[in-house]
mmCIF file of C-alpha atoms in Angstrom:
data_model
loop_
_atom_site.group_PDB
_atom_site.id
_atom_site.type_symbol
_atom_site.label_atom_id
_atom_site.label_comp_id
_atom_site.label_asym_id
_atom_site.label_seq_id
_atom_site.Cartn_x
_atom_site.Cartn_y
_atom_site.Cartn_z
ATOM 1 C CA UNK A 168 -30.162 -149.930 -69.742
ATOM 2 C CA UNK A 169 -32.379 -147.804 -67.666
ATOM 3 C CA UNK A 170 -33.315 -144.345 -67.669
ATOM 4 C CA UNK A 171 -34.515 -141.709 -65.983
ATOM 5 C CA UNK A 172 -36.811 -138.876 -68.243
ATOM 6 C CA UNK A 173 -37.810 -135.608 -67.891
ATOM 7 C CA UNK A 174 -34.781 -134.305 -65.633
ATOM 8 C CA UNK A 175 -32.762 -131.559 -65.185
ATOM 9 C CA UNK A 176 -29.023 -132.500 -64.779
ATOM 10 C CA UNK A 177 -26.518 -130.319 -63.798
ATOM 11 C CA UNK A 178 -23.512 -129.901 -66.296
ATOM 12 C CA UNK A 179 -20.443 -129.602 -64.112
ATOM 13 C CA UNK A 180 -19.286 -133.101 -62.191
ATOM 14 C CA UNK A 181 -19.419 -133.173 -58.513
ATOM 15 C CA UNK A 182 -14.989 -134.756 -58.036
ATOM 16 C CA UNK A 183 -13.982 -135.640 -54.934
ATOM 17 C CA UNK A 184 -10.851 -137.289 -53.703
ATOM 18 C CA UNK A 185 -8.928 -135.499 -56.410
ATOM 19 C CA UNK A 186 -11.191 -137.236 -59.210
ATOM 20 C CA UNK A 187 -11.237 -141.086 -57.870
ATOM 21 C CA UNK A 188 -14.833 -140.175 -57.324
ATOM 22 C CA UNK A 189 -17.079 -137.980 -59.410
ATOM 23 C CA UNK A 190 -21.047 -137.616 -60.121
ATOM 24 C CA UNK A 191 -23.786 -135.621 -61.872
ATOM 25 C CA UNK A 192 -26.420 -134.377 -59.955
ATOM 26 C CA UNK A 193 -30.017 -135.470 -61.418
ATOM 27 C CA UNK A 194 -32.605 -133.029 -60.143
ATOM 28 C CA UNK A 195 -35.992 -134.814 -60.745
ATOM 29 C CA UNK A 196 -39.353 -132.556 -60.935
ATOM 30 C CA UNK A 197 -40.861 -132.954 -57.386
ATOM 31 C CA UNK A 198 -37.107 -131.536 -56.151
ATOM 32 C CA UNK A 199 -35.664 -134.349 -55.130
ATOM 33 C CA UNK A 200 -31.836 -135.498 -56.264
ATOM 34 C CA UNK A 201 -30.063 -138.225 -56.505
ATOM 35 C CA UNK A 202 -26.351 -138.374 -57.812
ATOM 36 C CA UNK A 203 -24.873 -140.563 -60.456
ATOM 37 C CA UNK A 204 -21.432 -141.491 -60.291
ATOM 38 C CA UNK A 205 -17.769 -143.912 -60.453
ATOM 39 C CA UNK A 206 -15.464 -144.659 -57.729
ATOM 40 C CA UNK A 207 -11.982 -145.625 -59.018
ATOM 41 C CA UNK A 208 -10.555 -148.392 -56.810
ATOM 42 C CA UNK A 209 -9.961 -147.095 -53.464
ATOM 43 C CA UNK A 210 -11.000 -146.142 -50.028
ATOM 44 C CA UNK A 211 -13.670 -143.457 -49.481
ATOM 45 C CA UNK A 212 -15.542 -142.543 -46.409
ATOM 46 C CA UNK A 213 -18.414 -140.250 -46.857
ATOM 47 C CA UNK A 214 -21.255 -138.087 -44.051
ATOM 48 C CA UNK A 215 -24.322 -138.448 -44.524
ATOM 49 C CA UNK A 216 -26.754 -135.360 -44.118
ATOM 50 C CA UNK A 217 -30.038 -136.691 -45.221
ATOM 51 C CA UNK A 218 -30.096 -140.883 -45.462
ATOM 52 C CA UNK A 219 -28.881 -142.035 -48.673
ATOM 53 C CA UNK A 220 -29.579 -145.405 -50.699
ATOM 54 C CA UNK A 221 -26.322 -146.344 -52.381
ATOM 55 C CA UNK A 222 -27.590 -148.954 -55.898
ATOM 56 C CA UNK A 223 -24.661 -150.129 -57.673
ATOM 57 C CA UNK A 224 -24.866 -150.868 -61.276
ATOM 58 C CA UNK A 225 -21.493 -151.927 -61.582
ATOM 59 C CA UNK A 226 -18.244 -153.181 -59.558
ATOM 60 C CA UNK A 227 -17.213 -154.814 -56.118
ATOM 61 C CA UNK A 228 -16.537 -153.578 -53.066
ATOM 62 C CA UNK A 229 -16.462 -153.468 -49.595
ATOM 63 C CA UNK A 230 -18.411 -151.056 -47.239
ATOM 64 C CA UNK A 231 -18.721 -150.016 -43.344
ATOM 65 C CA UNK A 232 -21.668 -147.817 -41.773
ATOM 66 C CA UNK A 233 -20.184 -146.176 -39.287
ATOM 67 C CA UNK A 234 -16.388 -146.591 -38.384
ATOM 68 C CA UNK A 235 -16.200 -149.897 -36.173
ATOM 69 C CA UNK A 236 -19.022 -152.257 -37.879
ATOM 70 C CA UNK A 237 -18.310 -155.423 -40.130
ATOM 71 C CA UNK A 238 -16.999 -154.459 -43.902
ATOM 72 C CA UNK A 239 -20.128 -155.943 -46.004
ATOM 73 C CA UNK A 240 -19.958 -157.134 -49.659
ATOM 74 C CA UNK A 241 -21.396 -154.969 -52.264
ATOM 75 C CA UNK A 242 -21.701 -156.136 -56.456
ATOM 76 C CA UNK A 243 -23.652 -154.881 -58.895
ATOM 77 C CA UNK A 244 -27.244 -154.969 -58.764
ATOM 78 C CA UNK A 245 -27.271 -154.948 -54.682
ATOM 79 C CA UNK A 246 -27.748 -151.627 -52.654
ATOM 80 C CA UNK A 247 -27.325 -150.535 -49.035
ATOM 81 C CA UNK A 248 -28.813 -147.326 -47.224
ATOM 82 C CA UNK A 249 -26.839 -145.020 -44.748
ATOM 83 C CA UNK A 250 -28.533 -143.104 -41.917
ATOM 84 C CA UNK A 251 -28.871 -139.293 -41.604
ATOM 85 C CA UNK A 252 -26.202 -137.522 -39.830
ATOM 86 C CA UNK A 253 -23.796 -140.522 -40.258
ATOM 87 C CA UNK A 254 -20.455 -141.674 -42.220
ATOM 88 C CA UNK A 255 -19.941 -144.889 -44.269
ATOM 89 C CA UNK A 256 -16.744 -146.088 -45.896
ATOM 90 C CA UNK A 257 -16.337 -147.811 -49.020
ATOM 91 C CA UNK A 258 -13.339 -150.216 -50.400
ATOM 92 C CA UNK A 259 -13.686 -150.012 -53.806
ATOM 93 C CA UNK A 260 -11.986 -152.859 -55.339
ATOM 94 C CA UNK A 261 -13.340 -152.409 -59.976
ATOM 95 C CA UNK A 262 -14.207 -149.377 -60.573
ATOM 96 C CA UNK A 263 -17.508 -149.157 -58.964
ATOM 97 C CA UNK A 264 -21.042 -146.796 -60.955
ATOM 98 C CA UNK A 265 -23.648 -146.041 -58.509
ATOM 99 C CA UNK A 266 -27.016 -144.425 -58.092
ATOM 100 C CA UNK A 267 -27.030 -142.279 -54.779
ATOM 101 C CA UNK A 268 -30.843 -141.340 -53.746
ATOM 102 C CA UNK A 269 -30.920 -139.172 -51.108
ATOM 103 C CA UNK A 270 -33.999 -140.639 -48.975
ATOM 104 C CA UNK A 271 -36.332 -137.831 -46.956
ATOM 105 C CA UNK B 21 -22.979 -124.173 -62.136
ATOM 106 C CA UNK B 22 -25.485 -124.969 -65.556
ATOM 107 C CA UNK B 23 -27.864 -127.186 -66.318
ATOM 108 C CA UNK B 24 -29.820 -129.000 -69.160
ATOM 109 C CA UNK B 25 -33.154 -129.029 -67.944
ATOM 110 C CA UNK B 26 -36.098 -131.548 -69.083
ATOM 111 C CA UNK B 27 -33.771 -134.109 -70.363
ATOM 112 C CA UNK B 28 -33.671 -138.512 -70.335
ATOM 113 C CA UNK B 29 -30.181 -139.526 -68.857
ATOM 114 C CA UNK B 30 -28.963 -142.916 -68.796
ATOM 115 C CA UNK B 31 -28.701 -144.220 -65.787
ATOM 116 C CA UNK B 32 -26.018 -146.905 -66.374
ATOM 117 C CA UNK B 33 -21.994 -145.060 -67.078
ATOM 118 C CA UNK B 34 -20.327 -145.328 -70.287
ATOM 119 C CA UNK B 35 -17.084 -146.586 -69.272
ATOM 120 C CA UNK B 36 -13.617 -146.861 -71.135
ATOM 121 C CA UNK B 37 -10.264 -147.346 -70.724
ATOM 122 C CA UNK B 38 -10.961 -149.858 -67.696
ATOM 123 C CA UNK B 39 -12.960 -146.790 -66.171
ATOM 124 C CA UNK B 40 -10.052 -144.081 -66.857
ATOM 125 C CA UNK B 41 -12.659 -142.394 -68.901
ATOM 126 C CA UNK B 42 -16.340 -142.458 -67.735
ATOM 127 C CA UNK B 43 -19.330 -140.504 -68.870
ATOM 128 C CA UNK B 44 -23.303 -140.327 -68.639
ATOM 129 C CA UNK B 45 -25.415 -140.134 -71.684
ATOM 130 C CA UNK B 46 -27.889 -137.217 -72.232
ATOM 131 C CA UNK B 47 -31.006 -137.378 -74.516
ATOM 132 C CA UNK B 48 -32.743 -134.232 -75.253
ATOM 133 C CA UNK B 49 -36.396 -133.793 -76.272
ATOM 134 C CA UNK B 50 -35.294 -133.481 -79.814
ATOM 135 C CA UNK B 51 -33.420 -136.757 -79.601
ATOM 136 C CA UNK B 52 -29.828 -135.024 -79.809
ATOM 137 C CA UNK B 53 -27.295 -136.711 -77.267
ATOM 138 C CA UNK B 54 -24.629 -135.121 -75.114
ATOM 139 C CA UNK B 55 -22.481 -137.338 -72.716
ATOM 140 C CA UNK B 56 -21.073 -135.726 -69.929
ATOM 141 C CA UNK B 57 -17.658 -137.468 -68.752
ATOM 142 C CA UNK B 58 -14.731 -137.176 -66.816
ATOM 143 C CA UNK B 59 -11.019 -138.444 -67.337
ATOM 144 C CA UNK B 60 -8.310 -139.309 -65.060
ATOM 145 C CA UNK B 61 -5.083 -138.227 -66.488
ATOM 146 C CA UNK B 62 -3.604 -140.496 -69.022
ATOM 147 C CA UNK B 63 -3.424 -140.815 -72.987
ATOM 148 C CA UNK B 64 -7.012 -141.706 -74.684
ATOM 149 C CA UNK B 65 -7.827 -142.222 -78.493
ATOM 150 C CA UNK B 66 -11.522 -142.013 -79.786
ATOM 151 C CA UNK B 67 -13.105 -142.421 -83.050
ATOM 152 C CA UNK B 68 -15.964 -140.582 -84.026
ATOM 153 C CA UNK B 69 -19.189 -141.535 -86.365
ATOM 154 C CA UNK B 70 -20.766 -138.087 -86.138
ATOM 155 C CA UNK B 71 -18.505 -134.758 -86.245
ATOM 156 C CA UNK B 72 -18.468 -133.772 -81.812
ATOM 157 C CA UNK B 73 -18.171 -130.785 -79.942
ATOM 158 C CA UNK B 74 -15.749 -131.302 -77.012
ATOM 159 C CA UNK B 75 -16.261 -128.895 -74.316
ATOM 160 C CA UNK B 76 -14.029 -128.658 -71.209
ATOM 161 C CA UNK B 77 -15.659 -128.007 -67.450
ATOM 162 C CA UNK B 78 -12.436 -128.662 -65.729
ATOM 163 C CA UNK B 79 -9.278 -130.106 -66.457
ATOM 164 C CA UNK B 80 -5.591 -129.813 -68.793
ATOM 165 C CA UNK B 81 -4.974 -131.596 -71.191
ATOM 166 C CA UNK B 82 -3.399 -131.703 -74.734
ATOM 167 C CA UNK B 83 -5.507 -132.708 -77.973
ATOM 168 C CA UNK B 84 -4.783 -133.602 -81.551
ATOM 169 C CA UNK B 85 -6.818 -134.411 -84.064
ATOM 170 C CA UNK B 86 -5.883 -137.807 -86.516
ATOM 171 C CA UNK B 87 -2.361 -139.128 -85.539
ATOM 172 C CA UNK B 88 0.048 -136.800 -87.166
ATOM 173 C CA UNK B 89 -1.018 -132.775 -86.339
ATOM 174 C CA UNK B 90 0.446 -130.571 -83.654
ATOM 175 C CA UNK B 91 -0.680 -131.300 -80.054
ATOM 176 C CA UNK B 92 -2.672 -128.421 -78.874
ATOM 177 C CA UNK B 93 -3.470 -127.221 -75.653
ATOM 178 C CA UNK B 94 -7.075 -127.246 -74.122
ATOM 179 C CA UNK B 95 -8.078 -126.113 -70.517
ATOM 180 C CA UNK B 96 -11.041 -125.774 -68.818
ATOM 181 C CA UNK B 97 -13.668 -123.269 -70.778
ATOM 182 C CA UNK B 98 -12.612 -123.866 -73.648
ATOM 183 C CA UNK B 99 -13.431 -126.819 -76.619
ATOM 184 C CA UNK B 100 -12.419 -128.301 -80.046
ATOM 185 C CA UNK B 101 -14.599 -129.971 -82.461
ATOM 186 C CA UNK B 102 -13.124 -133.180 -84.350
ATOM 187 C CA UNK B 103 -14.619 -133.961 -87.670
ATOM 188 C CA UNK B 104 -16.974 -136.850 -88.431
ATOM 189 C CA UNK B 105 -15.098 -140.164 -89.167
ATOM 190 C CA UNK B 106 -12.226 -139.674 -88.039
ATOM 191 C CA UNK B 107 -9.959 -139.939 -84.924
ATOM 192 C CA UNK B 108 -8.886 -137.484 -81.908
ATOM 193 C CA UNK B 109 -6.004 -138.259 -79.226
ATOM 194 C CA UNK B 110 -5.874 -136.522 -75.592
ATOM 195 C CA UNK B 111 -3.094 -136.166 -72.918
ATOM 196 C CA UNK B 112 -5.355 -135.591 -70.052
ATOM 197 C CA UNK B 113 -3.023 -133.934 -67.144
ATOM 198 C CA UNK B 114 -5.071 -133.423 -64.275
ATOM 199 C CA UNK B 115 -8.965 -135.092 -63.784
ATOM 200 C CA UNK B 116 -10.872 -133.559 -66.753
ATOM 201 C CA UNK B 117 -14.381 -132.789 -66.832
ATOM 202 C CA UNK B 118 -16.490 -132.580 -70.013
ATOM 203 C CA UNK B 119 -19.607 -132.545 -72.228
ATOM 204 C CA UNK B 120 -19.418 -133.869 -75.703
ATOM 205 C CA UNK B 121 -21.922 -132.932 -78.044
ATOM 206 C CA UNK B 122 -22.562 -135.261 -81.162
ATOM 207 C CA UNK B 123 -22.983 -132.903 -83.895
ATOM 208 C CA UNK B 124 -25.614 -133.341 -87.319
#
């Protein structure tokens, strides 16, 4: 297990696509966020605002920067980063727990 | 929104009921725990060690406490506490958000 001390996290969940995906937010003490979270299985595309590093501690599944590049593996352990201003989509085949840093 | 500030979180999701019920451990400064979950809607039966404190962000559902009382009704705002060492049923109709605390 890992951990991460000395945070404030905020209480309600972030749910989106009617509760197949939900996070906490993790506010850490220099301001920055990152979101914890579980897909159910299942199709999601997201926008980026600010680029985001996507870790995945557990699950499998597929993913797409962008909506016309190849559909990439993803397991636990591996992690792939999405550019500002942009959309990625993610086939989420076991339910998937991820670590979403937002990157400056 | 509310927070708990200068916390440890886990970063790594509890997860149950093949991922029907997930949540994110808390550790406070004093070394009390809170998990903060969510359910899809289905029928899930826990057993507790210490007595908890279940507190509802979002969500229906229906509770009952041991395997023979009434079924009770529990919405968003409001929470039931289940006695140490023993067991607690929910009907969880629509994605339900929560924060359990593990009570002395």
């Amino acid at each position: 297990m890992s951990e991460f001390s000395n945070v404030t996290v905020v209480r309600e969940a972030n749910i989106y696509f009617g509760g197949a995906v939900t996070s906490r937010t993790i506010i850490f003490a220099d301001g920055t966020k990152k979101t914890l979270g579980v897909m159910q299985p299942g199709e999601y595309t997201f926008n980026t605002d600010a680029a985001e590093l996507m870790e995945f501690l557990a699950g499998e599944l597929e993913y797409r920067i962008g909506d016309s590049g190849p559909w990439l593996p993803m397991r636990a352990g591996e992690s792939f980063t999405v550019p500002a201003k942009s959309a990625f989509t993610m086939k989420v085949a076991t339910v998937a727990d991820y670590c979403c840093s937002f990157l400056a």
